[in-house]
Each structure stands twice: as structure tokens, then as C-alpha cells.
Short mmCIF file of C-alpha atoms in Angstrom, two decimals:
data_model
loop_
_atom_site.label_atom_id
_atom_site.label_comp_id
_atom_site.label_asym_id
_atom_site.label_seq_id
_atom_site.Cartn_x
_atom_site.Cartn_y
_atom_site.Cartn_z
CA GLY I 16 6.98 16.38 -15.13
CA ALA I 17 4.08 14.37 -13.88
CA VAL I 18 3.71 14.15 -10.21
CA VAL I 19 1.55 11.70 -8.03
CA SER I 20 1.53 13.05 -4.39
CA GLN I 21 0.83 10.49 -1.64
CA HIS I 22 -0.13 11.16 1.86
CA PRO I 23 0.53 10.19 4.52
CA SER I 24 4.19 9.36 4.16
CA ARG I 25 4.35 7.59 7.68
CA VAL I 26 1.66 6.32 9.74
CA ILE I 27 1.41 4.41 13.00
CA CYS I 28 -1.69 3.01 14.09
CA LYS I 29 -3.20 0.68 16.77
CA SER I 30 -4.30 -2.79 15.72
CA GLY I 31 -8.06 -2.81 14.67
CA THR I 32 -8.26 0.72 13.53
CA SER I 33 -8.35 2.03 9.87
CA VAL I 34 -5.96 3.93 7.85
CA LYS I 35 -6.62 5.98 4.77
CA ILE I 36 -4.02 6.57 2.11
CA GLU I 37 -4.43 9.12 -0.44
CA CYS I 38 -2.74 9.53 -3.92
CA ARG I 39 -3.32 12.46 -6.09
CA SER I 40 -2.06 13.18 -9.57
CA LEU I 41 -1.30 16.74 -9.41
CA ASP I 42 -0.92 17.93 -13.24
CA PHE I 43 -2.82 15.14 -15.14
CA GLN I 44 -5.89 13.17 -14.89
CA ALA I 45 -5.58 9.48 -14.01
CA THR I 46 -8.14 7.25 -14.95
CA THR I 47 -6.45 4.32 -13.73
CA MET I 48 -4.07 4.09 -10.57
CA PHE I 49 -2.18 1.02 -9.10
CA TRP I 50 -1.53 0.27 -5.74
CA TYR I 51 1.55 -1.58 -4.56
CA ARG I 52 2.62 -3.01 -1.35
CA GLN I 53 6.44 -3.78 -0.70
CA PHE I 54 7.71 -5.82 2.33
CA PRO I 55 11.41 -5.32 3.23
CA LYS I 56 13.88 -6.47 0.87
CA GLN I 57 11.25 -7.74 -1.56
CA SER I 58 9.85 -6.30 -4.84
CA LEU I 59 6.52 -4.41 -5.47
CA MET I 60 3.63 -6.44 -5.16
CA LEU I 61 0.47 -5.26 -7.24
CA MET I 62 -2.48 -5.13 -4.92
CA ALA I 63 -5.21 -3.77 -7.06
CA THR I 64 -5.94 -1.36 -9.94
CA SER I 65 -8.26 1.36 -9.16
CA ASN I 66 -10.44 2.71 -12.11
CA GLU I 67 -12.21 6.07 -12.00
CA GLY I 68 -15.94 5.78 -11.60
CA SER I 69 -16.02 2.05 -11.36
CA LYS I 70 -14.86 -0.82 -9.06
CA ALA I 71 -11.41 -1.67 -8.52
CA THR I 72 -9.56 -4.95 -9.86
CA TYR I 73 -7.90 -6.81 -6.98
CA GLU I 74 -5.29 -9.10 -7.49
CA GLN I 75 -5.50 -12.70 -6.38
CA GLY I 76 -5.00 -13.11 -2.66
CA VAL I 77 -5.91 -9.57 -1.85
CA GLU I 78 -8.90 -8.98 0.58
CA LYS I 79 -11.30 -6.62 -1.07
CA ASP I 80 -13.13 -5.90 2.20
CA LYS I 81 -9.85 -5.26 3.90
CA PHE I 82 -8.15 -3.06 1.47
CA LEU I 83 -11.09 -0.64 0.21
CA ILE I 84 -10.15 1.43 -2.85
CA ASN I 85 -12.11 4.38 -3.91
CA HIS I 86 -11.34 6.44 -6.99
CA ALA I 87 -13.98 8.86 -7.06
CA SER I 88 -12.36 11.53 -9.40
CA LEU I 89 -9.76 11.60 -12.05
CA THR I 90 -7.11 12.98 -9.66
CA LEU I 91 -7.64 11.10 -6.44
CA SER I 92 -7.57 7.48 -5.41
CA THR I 93 -7.69 6.25 -1.92
CA LEU I 94 -6.72 2.89 -0.07
CA THR I 95 -8.13 2.39 3.16
CA VAL I 96 -6.71 -0.61 5.43
CA THR I 97 -9.56 -1.39 7.57
CA SER I 98 -9.12 -3.25 11.00
CA ALA I 99 -5.37 -3.08 10.42
CA HIS I 100 -3.18 -5.77 12.09
CA PRO I 101 0.66 -5.97 12.61
CA GLU I 102 0.99 -8.17 9.67
CA ASP I 103 -0.30 -5.30 7.40
CA SER I 104 2.73 -3.29 8.31
CA SER I 105 4.38 -2.49 4.84
CA PHE I 106 5.43 0.24 2.35
CA TYR I 107 2.29 1.15 0.15
CA ILE I 108 3.05 2.83 -2.98
CA CYS I 109 0.51 4.10 -5.76
CA SER I 110 1.42 4.66 -9.42
CA ALA I 111 -0.22 6.14 -12.40
CA ARG I 112 0.63 6.78 -16.04
CA PRO I 113 -0.32 10.28 -17.54
CA PRO I 114 -2.06 10.07 -20.73
CA GLY I 115 -0.18 10.77 -23.74
CA GLN I 116 3.01 9.36 -22.23
CA ASP I 117 4.43 6.26 -23.64
CA ALA I 118 4.40 3.14 -21.62
CA GLY I 119 7.61 4.38 -19.87
CA GLY I 120 5.82 7.20 -18.26
CA TYR I 121 4.59 5.47 -14.90
CA THR I 122 4.91 7.81 -12.00
CA PHE I 123 5.11 6.59 -8.42
CA GLY I 124 3.90 8.24 -5.25
CA SER I 125 6.34 8.91 -2.48
CA GLY I 126 5.07 5.82 -0.66
CA THR I 127 3.35 5.36 2.72
CA ARG I 128 5.04 3.41 5.63
CA LEU I 129 2.43 1.89 7.59
CA THR I 130 3.25 0.36 11.12
CA VAL I 131 0.51 -1.30 12.95
CA VAL I 132 1.28 -1.74 16.65
CA GLY P 16 4.07 -18.68 -15.59
CA GLN P 17 5.56 -15.21 -15.41
CA ASN P 18 8.88 -14.65 -14.03
CA ILE P 19 11.58 -11.90 -13.72
CA ASP P 20 15.09 -12.95 -12.43
CA GLN P 21 17.85 -10.50 -11.47
CA PRO P 22 20.77 -10.80 -9.10
CA THR P 23 20.02 -10.23 -5.46
CA GLU P 24 23.08 -8.03 -4.71
CA MET P 25 26.05 -6.62 -6.60
CA THR P 26 29.06 -4.78 -5.47
CA ALA P 27 31.16 -2.20 -7.63
CA THR P 28 33.72 0.61 -7.00
CA GLU P 29 33.15 4.13 -7.35
CA GLY P 30 34.13 5.39 -10.76
CA ALA P 31 33.70 1.79 -12.27
CA ILE P 32 31.12 0.25 -14.53
CA VAL P 33 28.60 -2.29 -13.56
CA GLN P 34 26.11 -4.33 -15.65
CA ILE P 35 22.82 -5.60 -13.89
CA ASN P 36 21.10 -8.21 -15.75
CA CYS P 37 17.59 -9.30 -15.94
CA THR P 38 15.68 -12.11 -17.63
CA TYR P 39 12.01 -12.30 -18.13
CA GLN P 40 9.37 -14.81 -18.96
CA THR P 41 5.89 -13.15 -19.65
CA SER P 42 2.66 -13.83 -21.38
CA GLY P 43 3.22 -11.27 -24.31
CA PHE P 44 5.63 -8.56 -23.87
CA ASN P 45 4.97 -4.73 -24.11
CA GLY P 46 8.37 -3.49 -22.95
CA LEU P 47 10.85 -3.61 -20.14
CA PHE P 48 11.54 -0.90 -17.45
CA TRP P 49 14.28 -0.39 -15.10
CA TYR P 50 13.61 1.68 -11.94
CA GLN P 51 15.97 2.95 -9.13
CA GLN P 52 14.82 2.74 -5.53
CA HIS P 53 16.56 4.00 -2.53
CA ALA P 54 15.76 2.72 0.74
CA GLY P 55 12.68 3.90 2.27
CA GLU P 56 11.71 5.64 -1.01
CA ALA P 57 9.49 4.92 -3.90
CA PRO P 58 11.00 3.92 -7.25
CA THR P 59 11.98 6.42 -9.93
CA PHE P 60 11.92 5.61 -13.50
CA LEU P 61 15.02 4.99 -15.28
CA SER P 62 14.46 3.41 -18.50
CA TYR P 63 12.21 1.73 -21.01
CA ASN P 64 12.89 -0.60 -23.91
CA VAL P 65 10.52 -1.99 -26.17
CA LEU P 66 12.71 -2.58 -29.31
CA ASP P 67 15.94 -4.61 -29.35
CA GLY P 68 19.03 -2.63 -28.84
CA LEU P 69 20.88 -0.28 -26.43
CA GLU P 70 19.32 2.89 -25.21
CA GLU P 71 21.80 5.29 -23.83
CA LYS P 72 20.96 8.17 -21.12
CA GLY P 73 23.74 9.86 -19.75
CA ARG P 74 25.72 7.50 -17.33
CA PHE P 75 22.83 4.85 -17.61
CA SER P 76 22.29 2.66 -20.64
CA SER P 77 19.79 -0.24 -21.03
CA PHE P 78 19.78 -3.04 -23.43
CA LEU P 79 17.10 -5.36 -24.67
CA SER P 80 16.95 -8.64 -26.59
CA ARG P 81 13.49 -9.76 -27.12
CA SER P 82 14.39 -12.97 -28.69
CA LYS P 83 16.40 -14.11 -25.53
CA GLY P 84 14.09 -12.48 -22.96
CA TYR P 85 17.10 -10.57 -21.61
CA SER P 86 17.82 -7.01 -20.56
CA TYR P 87 20.66 -5.25 -18.93
CA LEU P 88 21.40 -1.85 -17.20
CA LEU P 89 24.68 -0.46 -17.42
CA LEU P 90 25.81 2.09 -15.01
CA LYS P 91 29.12 4.09 -15.86
CA GLU P 92 31.41 6.44 -13.62
CA LEU P 93 29.72 5.03 -10.57
CA GLN P 94 28.94 7.51 -7.87
CA MET P 95 28.19 6.79 -4.25
CA LYS P 96 24.72 7.95 -4.85
CA ASP P 97 24.12 5.08 -7.28
CA SER P 98 23.86 2.86 -4.17
CA ALA P 99 20.33 1.63 -4.34
CA SER P 100 18.15 -1.21 -5.56
CA TYR P 101 17.48 -1.52 -9.05
CA LEU P 102 14.28 -3.04 -10.24
CA CYS P 103 13.51 -4.93 -13.46
CA ALA P 104 9.80 -4.97 -14.57
CA ALA P 105 8.47 -6.31 -17.78
CA MET P 106 4.96 -5.49 -19.08
CA ASP P 107 2.80 -8.28 -20.30
CA SER P 108 0.24 -8.47 -22.95
CA ASN P 109 -2.28 -7.05 -20.43
CA TYR P 110 -0.13 -4.21 -19.76
CA GLN P 111 0.51 -5.36 -16.34
CA LEU P 112 4.04 -4.95 -14.83
CA ILE P 113 5.67 -7.90 -13.67
CA TRP P 114 8.36 -7.02 -11.23
CA GLY P 115 11.82 -8.53 -10.35
CA ALA P 116 12.80 -8.73 -6.59
CA GLY P 117 15.49 -6.03 -7.28
CA THR P 118 19.20 -5.88 -7.41
CA LYS P 119 20.89 -4.28 -4.43
CA LEU P 120 23.95 -2.29 -5.65
CA ILE P 121 26.48 -1.59 -3.18
CA ILE P 122 29.19 1.17 -4.18
CA LYS P 123 32.44 1.05 -2.51
CA PRO P 124 35.14 4.00 -2.55
#
């Protein structure tokens, strides 16, 4: 089946530094990828939708300059958390839907646990 | 506004049956999803319903009533590995997923 590979799975960084998270669609081309954040015991919160070759669409309340999204190719989307602070510590997950699938075909990456100290 | 409601937590016994309910209110509707999420892991797809009725997949079944804005996930022959959170998500007219907070299912021996 369709696979979305997400790296790193865990990262610990110092406050003020930047962290890049990568999501790759391994066996399909993803024109659109979705980036979610999930705090403990809460549901997924959509942060932004990345579109290959164009600007990402951010949800209300998500800072564009803090969460930089790049979708430069049909198989790779990246999320960079800039100047990270402890409140950015969360579980970040990407998702994509292989073309030709019905709407049930959303595939998630394995997630990235970010801890900012 | 758009809203998804599902119970926060449920407890069931190994080998038994459990039904997890979900009600939704969305701007337009393009289907309802159920995902399973184990602690610290990403969600995995369980089911998708867009038409009224029951869809059965092995031990798991999902039901949808569009007129009532209601769905349920039915898990049969519960196993300990079924202990997880179950997320309900409805897709609105813009094909955006609206997520519920998840139902934590605890399976007891």
C-alpha cells in the first residue's frame, strides 16, 4: 500500500533553534500534504496544507513565519519549526492521499515527537 | 460551526463487543472516517463511510446515518491489542477533515 515516510521520529532541540521535519511519499506522487499537530490526549489539529509548487495554506492561528512549509517536489514536503520554544513541543504528523484512491486513502506518516528544552 | 463528538473513554472486556459512537456537524459532508491510534504512534485508517449503512471489515464494522449525523464503530471479539484511541473524522464540503478528540478504549482481561 501507499507509504508516507516521516523523519525524524523523535527530536530534542534547544530553545531558539530550528528543526526540520521531512515527509516523503514513497510510492506515489503527492501534490498535497497535510501537516497536523497533536498535543497529549487531544485530537489532531490541522496546521497547514502544503501544495507542490505553490505556497502552503495555513489554518487560522498558525504562524506562517514560525512553521515554514516547503513542498518542492511531488514526493517531499518539509515542515521547519523556527526559533522553537518549549510550547512547540508536540507530536507532528503529516498525511497525504495517493491519487486514484477514494477519499478513504489518506495515509499518515509515523509522526515526529518534538521536545524543546 | 463544525463539531465532532465522541466519548472520551470506554472500557470493555477481552472477547466482548464494543460500540463507539460519533456525532458530527459539518458544512457539507463528504464522508466519515475512523482511525485507530496507539499511544505515541500515528493514526492508521480503519474505515470510510459516505453512504448510509453498515460496512463490515473483519472484526471491525462502521455504520453511518447521514440524516442523523451519526456514525459508530463496532469492534467484535475484542483483543488486548485493540486498546487504543479511536478517532472519528468527518470530511466537509471543502474536503477538509474535521477530527473528533478521540475515544480511548481500554480492554480488560
